[in-house]
JSON list of C-alpha atoms in Angstrom, two decimals:
[
{"chain": "N", "resi": 140, "resn": "MET", "atom": "CA", "xyz": [77.96, 191.78, 134.61]},
{"chain": "N", "resi": 141, "resn": "SER", "atom": "CA", "xyz": [74.40, 192.03, 134.70]},
{"chain": "N", "resi": 142, "resn": "THR", "atom": "CA", "xyz": [72.23, 192.81, 131.41]},
{"chain": "N", "resi": 143, "resn": "ALA", "atom": "CA", "xyz": [71.22, 196.29, 133.00]},
{"chain": "N", "resi": 144, "resn": "LEU", "atom": "CA", "xyz": [74.86, 197.33, 133.97]},
{"chain": "N", "resi": 145, "resn": "HIS", "atom": "CA", "xyz": [76.04, 196.34, 130.87]},
{"chain": "N", "resi": 146, "resn": "ASP", "atom": "CA", "xyz": [73.32, 198.35, 128.91]},
{"chain": "N", "resi": 147, "resn": "ASP", "atom": "CA", "xyz": [74.09, 201.48, 131.05]},
{"chain": "N", "resi": 148, "resn": "VAL", "atom": "CA", "xyz": [77.73, 200.88, 130.26]},
{"chain": "N", "resi": 149, "resn": "SER", "atom": "CA", "xyz": [77.21, 200.75, 126.52]},
{"chain": "N", "resi": 150, "resn": "ASN", "atom": "CA", "xyz": [74.95, 203.54, 126.43]},
{"chain": "N", "resi": 151, "resn": "GLY", "atom": "CA", "xyz": [77.08, 205.52, 128.35]},
{"chain": "N", "resi": 152, "resn": "VAL", "atom": "CA", "xyz": [80.21, 204.91, 126.05]},
{"chain": "N", "resi": 153, "resn": "LEU", "atom": "CA", "xyz": [78.34, 205.51, 122.90]},
{"chain": "N", "resi": 154, "resn": "ARG", "atom": "CA", "xyz": [76.82, 208.91, 124.52]},
{"chain": "N", "resi": 155, "resn": "ARG", "atom": "CA", "xyz": [80.49, 210.20, 125.14]},
{"chain": "N", "resi": 156, "resn": "MET", "atom": "CA", "xyz": [81.36, 209.09, 122.01]},
{"chain": "N", "resi": 157, "resn": "LYS", "atom": "CA", "xyz": [78.90, 211.56, 120.16]},
{"chain": "N", "resi": 158, "resn": "GLU", "atom": "CA", "xyz": [79.79, 214.01, 122.38]},
{"chain": "N", "resi": 159, "resn": "GLY", "atom": "CA", "xyz": [83.30, 213.86, 121.26]},
{"chain": "N", "resi": 160, "resn": "GLY", "atom": "CA", "xyz": [81.99, 214.19, 117.62]},
{"chain": "N", "resi": 161, "resn": "PHE", "atom": "CA", "xyz": [82.47, 210.26, 116.69]},
{"chain": "N", "resi": 162, "resn": "ASP", "atom": "CA", "xyz": [81.72, 209.30, 113.09]},
{"chain": "N", "resi": 163, "resn": "PHE", "atom": "CA", "xyz": [78.75, 206.98, 113.40]},
{"chain": "N", "resi": 164, "resn": "ALA", "atom": "CA", "xyz": [78.10, 207.02, 109.67]},
{"chain": "N", "resi": 165, "resn": "SER", "atom": "CA", "xyz": [81.17, 205.19, 108.94]},
{"chain": "N", "resi": 166, "resn": "PHE", "atom": "CA", "xyz": [82.24, 201.78, 109.53]},
{"chain": "N", "resi": 167, "resn": "HIS", "atom": "CA", "xyz": [84.82, 201.24, 112.12]},
{"chain": "N", "resi": 168, "resn": "PRO", "atom": "CA", "xyz": [86.76, 198.29, 113.57]},
{"chain": "N", "resi": 169, "resn": "ILE", "atom": "CA", "xyz": [85.14, 197.74, 116.74]},
{"chain": "N", "resi": 170, "resn": "GLU", "atom": "CA", "xyz": [86.98, 195.76, 119.51]},
{"chain": "N", "resi": 171, "resn": "PHE", "atom": "CA", "xyz": [85.46, 193.03, 121.83]},
{"chain": "N", "resi": 172, "resn": "TYR", "atom": "CA", "xyz": [87.39, 191.48, 124.44]},
{"chain": "N", "resi": 173, "resn": "ALA", "atom": "CA", "xyz": [87.05, 188.25, 126.46]},
{"chain": "N", "resi": 174, "resn": "LEU", "atom": "CA", "xyz": [89.39, 186.26, 129.10]},
{"chain": "N", "resi": 175, "resn": "PHE", "atom": "CA", "xyz": [90.00, 182.82, 129.40]},
{"chain": "N", "resi": 176, "resn": "PRO", "atom": "CA", "xyz": [92.03, 180.61, 131.91]},
{"chain": "N", "resi": 177, "resn": "ASP", "atom": "CA", "xyz": [94.37, 179.18, 129.16]},
{"chain": "N", "resi": 178, "resn": "GLU", "atom": "CA", "xyz": [95.51, 179.61, 125.37]},
{"chain": "N", "resi": 179, "resn": "GLU", "atom": "CA", "xyz": [94.07, 176.67, 124.02]},
{"chain": "N", "resi": 180, "resn": "ARG", "atom": "CA", "xyz": [90.40, 177.84, 124.66]},
{"chain": "N", "resi": 181, "resn": "ALA", "atom": "CA", "xyz": [91.24, 181.38, 123.69]},
{"chain": "N", "resi": 182, "resn": "ARG", "atom": "CA", "xyz": [92.33, 179.88, 120.49]},
{"chain": "N", "resi": 183, "resn": "LEU", "atom": "CA", "xyz": [89.44, 177.83, 120.05]},
{"chain": "N", "resi": 184, "resn": "ALA", "atom": "CA", "xyz": [86.98, 180.58, 120.17]},
{"chain": "N", "resi": 185, "resn": "THR", "atom": "CA", "xyz": [89.09, 182.47, 117.37]},
{"chain": "N", "resi": 186, "resn": "ARG", "atom": "CA", "xyz": [88.05, 179.83, 115.15]},
{"chain": "N", "resi": 187, "resn": "LYS", "atom": "CA", "xyz": [84.45, 181.30, 115.10]},
{"chain": "N", "resi": 188, "resn": "PHE", "atom": "CA", "xyz": [85.83, 184.87, 113.92]},
{"chain": "N", "resi": 189, "resn": "ARG", "atom": "CA", "xyz": [87.21, 184.50, 110.89]},
{"chain": "N", "resi": 190, "resn": "GLY", "atom": "CA", "xyz": [86.64, 186.65, 107.69]},
{"chain": "N", "resi": 191, "resn": "GLU", "atom": "CA", "xyz": [86.71, 189.79, 105.66]},
{"chain": "N", "resi": 192, "resn": "SER", "atom": "CA", "xyz": [85.35, 191.99, 108.62]},
{"chain": "N", "resi": 193, "resn": "PHE", "atom": "CA", "xyz": [87.04, 190.01, 111.45]},
{"chain": "N", "resi": 194, "resn": "HIS", "atom": "CA", "xyz": [90.36, 190.14, 113.22]},
{"chain": "N", "resi": 195, "resn": "ALA", "atom": "CA", "xyz": [91.19, 188.12, 116.59]},
{"chain": "N", "resi": 196, "resn": "LEU", "atom": "CA", "xyz": [94.22, 188.23, 118.31]},
{"chain": "N", "resi": 197, "resn": "VAL", "atom": "CA", "xyz": [95.24, 186.22, 121.48]},
{"chain": "N", "resi": 198, "resn": "THR", "atom": "CA", "xyz": [97.75, 187.18, 124.08]},
{"chain": "N", "resi": 199, "resn": "GLU", "atom": "CA", "xyz": [98.67, 186.68, 127.53]},
{"chain": "N", "resi": 200, "resn": "ARG", "atom": "CA", "xyz": [98.19, 189.05, 130.21]},
{"chain": "N", "resi": 201, "resn": "ASP", "atom": "CA", "xyz": [101.00, 189.44, 133.21]},
{"chain": "N", "resi": 202, "resn": "ASP", "atom": "CA", "xyz": [98.73, 187.73, 135.32]},
{"chain": "N", "resi": 203, "resn": "GLY", "atom": "CA", "xyz": [98.57, 184.63, 133.49]},
{"chain": "N", "resi": 204, "resn": "VAL", "atom": "CA", "xyz": [94.85, 185.08, 131.83]},
{"chain": "N", "resi": 205, "resn": "TRP", "atom": "CA", "xyz": [94.67, 184.86, 128.09]},
{"chain": "N", "resi": 206, "resn": "HIS", "atom": "CA", "xyz": [93.03, 187.88, 126.42]},
{"chain": "N", "resi": 207, "resn": "LEU", "atom": "CA", "xyz": [91.12, 187.53, 123.17]},
{"chain": "N", "resi": 208, "resn": "GLN", "atom": "CA", "xyz": [90.69, 190.69, 121.37]},
{"chain": "N", "resi": 209, "resn": "VAL", "atom": "CA", "xyz": [88.19, 190.17, 118.42]},
{"chain": "N", "resi": 210, "resn": "SER", "atom": "CA", "xyz": [87.92, 193.09, 115.85]},
{"chain": "N", "resi": 211, "resn": "LYS", "atom": "CA", "xyz": [85.15, 193.35, 113.79]},
{"chain": "N", "resi": 212, "resn": "VAL", "atom": "CA", "xyz": [84.35, 196.18, 111.06]},
{"chain": "N", "resi": 213, "resn": "MET", "atom": "CA", "xyz": [81.00, 197.54, 111.62]},
{"chain": "N", "resi": 214, "resn": "PHE", "atom": "CA", "xyz": [78.67, 200.74, 112.38]},
{"chain": "N", "resi": 215, "resn": "ALA", "atom": "CA", "xyz": [79.07, 201.75, 115.85]},
{"chain": "N", "resi": 216, "resn": "THR", "atom": "CA", "xyz": [75.19, 201.47, 117.03]},
{"chain": "N", "resi": 217, "resn": "TYR", "atom": "CA", "xyz": [74.01, 200.14, 120.12]},
{"chain": "N", "resi": 218, "resn": "HIS", "atom": "CA", "xyz": [72.16, 197.12, 118.71]},
{"chain": "N", "resi": 219, "resn": "GLY", "atom": "CA", "xyz": [74.77, 196.26, 116.41]},
{"chain": "N", "resi": 220, "resn": "ILE", "atom": "CA", "xyz": [77.57, 195.94, 119.55]},
{"chain": "N", "resi": 221, "resn": "ASP", "atom": "CA", "xyz": [74.64, 194.33, 121.88]},
{"chain": "N", "resi": 222, "resn": "ASP", "atom": "CA", "xyz": [74.12, 191.68, 119.02]},
{"chain": "N", "resi": 223, "resn": "PHE", "atom": "CA", "xyz": [77.52, 191.20, 118.53]},
{"chain": "N", "resi": 224, "resn": "GLU", "atom": "CA", "xyz": [78.56, 190.64, 122.11]},
{"chain": "N", "resi": 225, "resn": "HIS", "atom": "CA", "xyz": [75.60, 188.11, 122.26]},
{"chain": "N", "resi": 226, "resn": "ASP", "atom": "CA", "xyz": [77.32, 186.24, 119.83]},
{"chain": "N", "resi": 227, "resn": "LEU", "atom": "CA", "xyz": [80.60, 186.56, 121.15]},
{"chain": "N", "resi": 228, "resn": "GLU", "atom": "CA", "xyz": [79.31, 185.24, 124.31]},
{"chain": "N", "resi": 229, "resn": "SER", "atom": "CA", "xyz": [77.93, 182.28, 123.16]},
{"chain": "N", "resi": 230, "resn": "VAL", "atom": "CA", "xyz": [81.07, 181.15, 121.70]},
{"chain": "N", "resi": 231, "resn": "VAL", "atom": "CA", "xyz": [83.19, 182.49, 125.02]},
{"chain": "N", "resi": 232, "resn": "ALA", "atom": "CA", "xyz": [81.26, 181.05, 127.59]},
{"chain": "N", "resi": 233, "resn": "PRO", "atom": "CA", "xyz": [81.26, 177.43, 126.96]},
{"chain": "N", "resi": 234, "resn": "LEU", "atom": "CA", "xyz": [84.93, 177.23, 126.54]},
{"chain": "N", "resi": 235, "resn": "GLY", "atom": "CA", "xyz": [85.44, 178.85, 130.15]},
{"chain": "N", "resi": 236, "resn": "GLY", "atom": "CA", "xyz": [85.96, 182.47, 129.34]},
{"chain": "N", "resi": 237, "resn": "LYS", "atom": "CA", "xyz": [84.01, 185.72, 129.76]},
{"chain": "N", "resi": 238, "resn": "LEU", "atom": "CA", "xyz": [83.56, 189.19, 128.23]},
{"chain": "N", "resi": 239, "resn": "ASP", "atom": "CA", "xyz": [85.70, 191.87, 129.04]},
{"chain": "N", "resi": 240, "resn": "GLY", "atom": "CA", "xyz": [84.21, 194.81, 127.33]},
{"chain": "N", "resi": 241, "resn": "TRP", "atom": "CA", "xyz": [84.42, 196.60, 124.22]},
{"chain": "N", "resi": 242, "resn": "GLY", "atom": "CA", "xyz": [86.41, 199.62, 122.57]},
{"chain": "N", "resi": 243, "resn": "VAL", "atom": "CA", "xyz": [86.79, 201.74, 119.52]},
{"chain": "N", "resi": 244, "resn": "THR", "atom": "CA", "xyz": [89.31, 204.11, 118.53]},
{"chain": "N", "resi": 245, "resn": "GLN", "atom": "CA", "xyz": [88.25, 207.79, 117.68]},
{"chain": "N", "resi": 246, "resn": "GLU", "atom": "CA", "xyz": [90.11, 209.69, 115.36]},
{"chain": "N", "resi": 247, "resn": "VAL", "atom": "CA", "xyz": [91.18, 212.91, 116.79]},
{"chain": "N", "resi": 248, "resn": "ARG", "atom": "CA", "xyz": [90.73, 216.03, 114.49]},
{"chain": "N", "resi": 249, "resn": "ASN", "atom": "CA", "xyz": [93.19, 218.70, 114.41]},
{"chain": "N", "resi": 250, "resn": "LEU", "atom": "CA", "xyz": [91.25, 221.94, 116.13]},
{"chain": "N", "resi": 251, "resn": "GLN", "atom": "CA", "xyz": [93.77, 224.07, 115.00]},
{"chain": "N", "resi": 252, "resn": "PRO", "atom": "CA", "xyz": [92.79, 226.37, 111.72]}
]
């Protein structure tokens, strides 16, 4: 994905989060995704993401591609997300993997009085 397209996608997601009332003042587990051709390389990547604010999960997709999900507890800011994506890519790319986006769960507020 080109840098300009990536910036547009992240900015668009963050804008929709703001419009939806997302709580940007709180920490959230933000999930970052990467894809690998095999389990071994996906598991090697998880070694770089251990600690109190990280959780890494490796699963196989139906198409045989290995999916890495790294959750990082952080503020949902453009620069924070961009910085972590660069860190993740520096681990993933040398192992033959590629980034596959990010996401965060937004709490739905009860609109009933």
